[in-house]
Amino acid sequence: MRGLKLGALAVAASMALAACGSSGGGGGGSSSGAGGGSSSSTPKKSLKVGLAYDVGGRGDKSFNDLAAAGLEKAKKDLNISTKELSAVQGESDQQKQDRLELLAKAGYNPIVAVGFAYATALGKVAPKYPSIKFAIIDDDSVKAGNVEGLLFHEEQSSFLVGVAAASASKTHNIGFIGGVQTPLIQKFQAGYAAGAKAVDPTIKVQVAYLSQAPDFSGFNDPAKAKVTAEGQYDGGADVVYHAAGGSGAGLFQAAAEKKKLAIGVDSDQYQSAPANEKDLILTSALKGVDTAVYNFIENDSKGQFTAGSTRFGLKEGGVGYATSNPKLDPYKSKIEDYKKKIIDGSITVPTTP
């Protein structure tokens, strides 16, 4: 699932920030994110775990909140203490590097970097602290013996919500809003369009991105997302899916005003939506960031860290779709049929538009 340089005071503030909130998990056969955490066991050692959030931090009701949920589960089940630091809008790679180094110098080990935007910074920090184990979510470009990339088949869950969108659409016109146009977010777009066209080959899929890399503001700009969603609804779409982190709140506001359907991402956003929006969130494409974070911490606590990358898909229970909204019930059987075909290999979901 984000750079203009900020002043020194902003840097210091970002280092001190530890946000608060909780994730909304559920759906798709799991109680947290897309897959439940592994069974806990008594860790072999006490850990100081550091976590560096992406833009939006705790409270985004999406990507960052799921990472927080994984950390909270680890705090409950394992013998750990924690430190959480948040990114700020428009920050530089140097600020991300400073944040990771602050955790490393304070003795936090392991450290989790939440989001691919940390890749450049982690590539500089990890070699300087070879005894510290790092994980980075949504990236495997940092090749080091002390780094594990935690990846997902986002295209698979996006395919399933694309099936839902096409099944529910009355106008044969749906929308997609991406936070930042990057290869990762384009995976969401590709899977969504493929799932929709599997159901309705003639369906129109409107596509918009809120910002272009290296400007990651699109992940935390609800106002821009609201205007974009209004444009897609006015253009005939009656279901719009977002892969835009905290910006998704703007989509849901537009859906409520236009009385159209929306689809959430990462967590079950139906569960965390206010009452006037809840009924219009048809489903969400789930991503088990919480599971990945928890498993990483648990494995390290047992001395089972493995460098390289781990990818979670439908087969592993790492992605899925939310079933909380009763409005999805008429389409669940069809979605499950497609899910089985993806798992058994009958369908290969594209990863590029």
XYZ file of C-alpha atoms in Angstrom:
353
model
C 0.000 0.000 0.000
C 3.782 7.760 0.257
C 8.873 14.215 -1.032
C 9.325 17.497 -0.007
C 11.853 18.108 2.775
C 10.496 19.176 6.129
C 12.257 21.309 8.669
C 14.240 19.986 11.566
C 11.347 20.508 13.977
C 9.079 18.364 11.844
C 11.701 15.650 11.812
C 11.920 15.703 15.564
C 8.177 15.628 15.867
C 7.879 12.655 13.579
C 10.442 10.798 15.618
C 8.499 11.367 18.790
C 5.117 10.473 17.439
C 3.493 7.243 18.539
C -0.086 7.235 17.348
C -3.085 5.409 18.756
C -5.944 3.475 17.214
C -7.004 -0.021 16.224
C -7.691 -1.957 13.068
C -10.969 -3.223 11.750
C -10.352 -6.783 10.664
C -12.731 -9.504 9.666
C -14.428 -11.143 6.733
C -13.199 -13.688 4.264
C -13.158 -16.391 6.923
C -10.815 -14.649 9.345
C -11.095 -12.462 12.393
C -8.189 -10.108 11.704
C -7.092 -8.878 8.301
C -7.140 -11.613 5.679
C -5.730 -14.428 7.790
C -5.427 -15.206 11.482
C -2.058 -15.095 13.197
C -0.260 -18.330 13.905
C -0.790 -19.997 17.250
C 1.264 -18.385 19.964
C 3.909 -20.067 22.050
C 6.210 -18.898 24.792
C 9.057 -16.999 23.121
C 12.628 -17.940 23.825
C 13.688 -14.355 24.481
C 12.308 -10.982 25.448
C 12.189 -8.582 22.500
C 12.119 -4.829 22.034
C 10.136 -4.444 18.815
C 10.245 -1.250 16.785
C 7.626 -0.337 14.186
C 7.863 2.563 11.713
C 4.523 3.507 10.145
C 3.923 4.896 6.695
C 2.074 8.188 6.108
C -1.242 8.197 7.939
C 0.016 6.146 10.873
C -2.353 4.544 13.309
C -5.928 5.540 12.730
C -5.990 5.223 8.935
C -8.485 2.333 9.297
C -6.507 0.496 6.627
C -2.888 -0.470 5.981
C -1.185 1.091 9.016
C -3.908 0.011 11.402
C -3.460 -3.594 10.307
C 0.263 -3.392 11.091
C -0.711 -1.981 14.481
C -3.123 -4.877 15.029
C -0.333 -7.377 14.395
C 1.865 -5.543 16.877
C -0.906 -5.472 19.472
C -1.426 -9.214 19.143
C 2.307 -9.741 19.624
C 2.235 -7.547 22.752
C -0.583 -9.672 24.105
C 0.841 -13.092 23.253
C 4.593 -12.638 23.421
C 7.203 -11.280 25.804
C 7.882 -7.953 24.081
C 8.070 -4.220 24.606
C 7.435 -1.856 21.701
C 8.185 1.541 20.205
C 6.106 3.036 17.386
C 7.090 5.989 15.195
C 5.039 7.598 12.437
C 5.859 9.164 9.088
C 4.711 12.651 8.156
C 3.242 13.896 4.904
C 5.831 14.770 2.250
C 8.854 13.586 4.202
C 12.163 12.624 2.581
C 13.964 9.292 2.437
C 16.479 10.790 4.878
C 13.727 11.244 7.444
C 12.685 7.628 7.014
C 16.329 6.596 7.416
C 16.619 8.695 10.575
C 13.496 7.024 11.980
C 14.824 3.508 11.394
C 18.219 4.454 12.830
C 16.591 5.946 15.910
C 14.935 2.600 16.609
C 18.119 0.652 15.890
C 20.296 2.842 18.117
C 17.762 2.495 20.930
C 18.177 -1.275 20.838
C 14.935 -2.267 19.157
C 15.295 -5.624 17.438
C 13.425 -6.662 15.333
C 12.188 -3.577 13.472
C 9.255 -3.473 11.041
C 9.103 -0.858 8.257
C 5.488 -0.437 7.172
C 5.360 0.107 3.420
C 7.499 0.033 0.288
C 8.308 3.749 0.714
C 10.907 2.659 3.306
C 12.903 0.587 0.792
C 15.574 3.202 0.003
C 16.045 4.082 3.658
C 16.173 0.446 4.761
C 18.736 -0.322 2.063
C 21.080 2.139 3.788
C 20.251 1.262 7.389
C 20.245 -2.553 7.336
C 23.950 -2.978 6.404
C 24.942 -0.653 9.266
C 23.170 -2.848 11.843
C 23.783 -6.463 10.752
C 22.732 -7.907 14.115
C 19.277 -6.328 13.914
C 16.509 -8.128 12.035
C 14.296 -5.989 9.796
C 11.039 -6.629 7.972
C 9.575 -4.413 5.284
C 6.009 -4.719 4.042
C 5.307 -4.693 0.301
C 8.933 -4.722 -0.841
C 11.646 -7.287 -1.517
C 14.242 -5.058 -3.185
C 16.515 -4.862 -0.127
C 18.798 -7.870 -0.400
C 20.505 -8.381 2.953
C 20.994 -11.218 5.382
C 19.029 -9.372 8.070
C 15.998 -8.268 5.995
C 12.768 -10.099 5.190
C 10.264 -8.724 2.698
C 6.602 -9.384 3.525
C 4.596 -9.487 0.299
C 1.055 -10.261 -0.821
C -0.914 -11.346 -3.866
C -3.054 -8.199 -3.833
C -4.201 -8.931 -7.363
C -6.021 -12.046 -6.130
C -8.173 -10.328 -3.519
C -8.755 -7.453 -5.957
C -10.014 -9.946 -8.535
C -12.618 -11.202 -6.070
C -13.915 -7.735 -5.231
C -13.966 -7.038 -8.967
C -16.324 -9.988 -9.299
C -18.437 -8.454 -6.545
C -18.436 -5.025 -8.190
C -19.507 -6.315 -11.613
C -22.154 -8.534 -10.053
C -23.654 -5.655 -8.086
C -23.393 -2.986 -10.798
C -26.600 -1.965 -12.505
C -24.929 0.466 -14.912
C -22.152 -1.819 -16.222
C -19.779 0.943 -15.124
C -17.468 0.774 -12.102
C -14.506 2.746 -10.775
C -11.038 2.275 -9.285
C -9.102 4.872 -7.278
C -5.419 4.227 -6.584
C -3.525 6.247 -3.998
C -0.206 6.500 -5.844
C 0.529 5.159 -9.312
C 3.171 2.527 -8.598
C 3.562 -1.096 -9.749
C 2.200 -2.252 -6.386
C -1.055 -0.297 -6.631
C -1.390 -1.219 -10.291
C -1.623 -4.833 -9.105
C -4.856 -3.888 -7.341
C -6.140 -2.211 -10.508
C -5.211 -5.170 -12.713
C -6.867 -7.762 -10.492
C -9.994 -5.672 -10.005
C -10.509 -5.086 -13.720
C -9.846 -8.746 -14.510
C -12.396 -9.934 -11.959
C -15.019 -7.502 -13.193
C -14.493 -8.442 -16.840
C -14.673 -12.153 -15.986
C -18.277 -11.494 -14.956
C -19.139 -8.800 -17.511
C -16.709 -8.561 -20.481
C -18.293 -5.295 -21.640
C -18.131 -3.490 -18.306
C -16.459 -0.056 -18.197
C -13.779 0.421 -15.530
C -12.909 4.045 -14.764
C -9.386 4.428 -13.333
C -7.844 7.359 -11.451
C -4.731 7.870 -9.302
C -4.463 10.577 -6.653
C -0.713 11.203 -7.008
C 2.361 10.024 -8.873
C 5.498 8.639 -7.194
C 7.609 9.954 -5.538
C 4.690 12.042 -4.266
C 2.978 9.688 -1.809
C 0.361 12.174 -0.626
C -2.281 10.132 -2.455
C -2.327 7.700 0.443
C -3.507 10.374 2.878
C -5.700 12.825 0.956
C -9.394 12.072 1.638
C -10.528 15.384 0.128
C -8.964 14.593 -3.241
C -10.326 11.055 -3.119
C -13.819 12.409 -2.461
C -13.697 14.704 -5.504
C -12.300 11.884 -7.640
C -14.991 9.475 -6.508
C -17.717 12.028 -7.156
C -16.393 12.362 -10.701
C -16.544 8.602 -11.258
C -20.046 8.318 -9.818
C -21.177 11.265 -11.959
C -19.561 9.484 -14.920
C -21.894 6.526 -14.492
C -20.079 4.256 -12.043
C -22.253 2.772 -9.332
C -19.478 0.839 -7.536
C -16.000 2.285 -6.818
C -13.033 0.422 -5.254
C -10.105 2.201 -3.651
C -6.530 1.142 -2.966
C -5.531 4.432 -1.394
C -4.944 3.940 2.320
C -6.314 6.756 4.451
C -7.673 8.533 1.372
C -10.400 5.905 1.196
C -12.396 7.887 3.749
C -13.131 10.386 0.987
C -14.532 7.661 -1.256
C -16.890 6.510 1.470
C -18.099 10.067 2.052
C -18.841 10.414 -1.664
C -20.645 7.058 -1.721
C -22.865 8.136 1.159
C -23.736 11.416 -0.540
C -24.359 9.833 -3.943
C -26.082 6.740 -2.509
C -23.736 4.493 -4.501
C -21.627 1.492 -3.507
C -17.965 1.505 -2.489
C -15.369 -1.194 -1.852
C -12.707 -0.904 0.837
C -9.170 -2.238 1.066
C -6.748 -3.981 3.460
C -9.098 -4.262 6.476
C -12.855 -4.869 6.624
C -13.790 -1.210 6.307
C -17.498 -1.939 6.732
C -16.712 -2.683 10.373
C -15.059 0.671 11.075
C -17.308 2.924 8.971
C -19.720 5.435 10.511
C -23.384 4.532 10.407
C -24.259 6.645 7.373
C -21.536 4.964 5.268
C -21.513 1.391 6.540
C -24.357 0.034 4.414
C -22.726 1.312 1.208
C -19.402 -0.494 1.673
C -20.196 -3.651 -0.265
C -17.007 -5.512 0.670
C -13.276 -4.946 1.148
C -10.217 -6.607 -0.367
C -8.439 -7.968 2.683
C -4.682 -8.007 3.135
C -3.176 -9.824 6.097
C -0.622 -7.205 7.115
C -1.495 -7.996 10.730
C -0.773 -11.669 10.190
C 2.529 -10.939 8.461
C 3.713 -8.581 11.206
C 2.716 -10.973 13.969
C 4.323 -13.980 12.308
C 7.547 -12.067 11.710
C 7.792 -11.043 15.367
C 6.842 -14.510 16.626
C 9.363 -16.235 14.365
C 12.143 -13.923 15.512
C 11.211 -14.515 19.138
C 11.834 -18.225 18.507
C 15.092 -17.619 16.660
C 13.492 -18.547 13.346
C 14.151 -15.393 11.320
C 14.641 -16.086 7.618
C 16.058 -13.489 5.229
C 14.550 -13.125 1.768
C 10.845 -12.743 1.153
C 7.543 -14.326 2.092
C 4.427 -13.849 -0.023
C 0.859 -14.379 1.193
C -2.002 -15.224 -1.193
C -5.448 -16.822 -1.218
C -3.942 -20.268 -0.855
C -2.086 -19.241 2.308
C -5.040 -17.314 3.702
C -3.041 -14.093 3.430
C -5.551 -12.190 1.300
C -9.310 -12.431 0.914
C -12.537 -10.460 0.866
C -14.874 -9.201 3.577
C -18.342 -10.696 3.985
C -19.752 -8.461 6.742
C -22.245 -6.521 4.643
C -25.413 -8.546 3.942
C -25.629 -6.798 0.570
C -22.820 -9.096 -0.578
C -24.787 -12.269 0.172
C -26.342 -12.686 -3.311
C -22.882 -12.734 -4.883
C -20.895 -14.825 -2.398
C -21.410 -18.139 -4.180
C -20.093 -16.706 -7.434
C -17.123 -15.107 -5.677
C -16.291 -18.383 -3.936
C -16.326 -20.204 -7.294
C -13.746 -17.792 -8.661
C -11.724 -18.036 -5.448
C -11.460 -21.819 -5.850
C -10.316 -21.425 -9.452
C -7.555 -19.030 -8.439
C -6.371 -21.348 -5.682
C -6.338 -24.441 -7.918
C -4.569 -22.574 -10.703
C -7.431 -22.573 -13.199
C -7.258 -18.783 -13.193
C -4.027 -16.797 -13.122
C -4.729 -13.218 -12.132
C -2.765 -10.515 -13.982
C -0.470 -8.225 -11.997
C -0.278 -5.375 -14.522
C -3.137 -3.435 -16.130
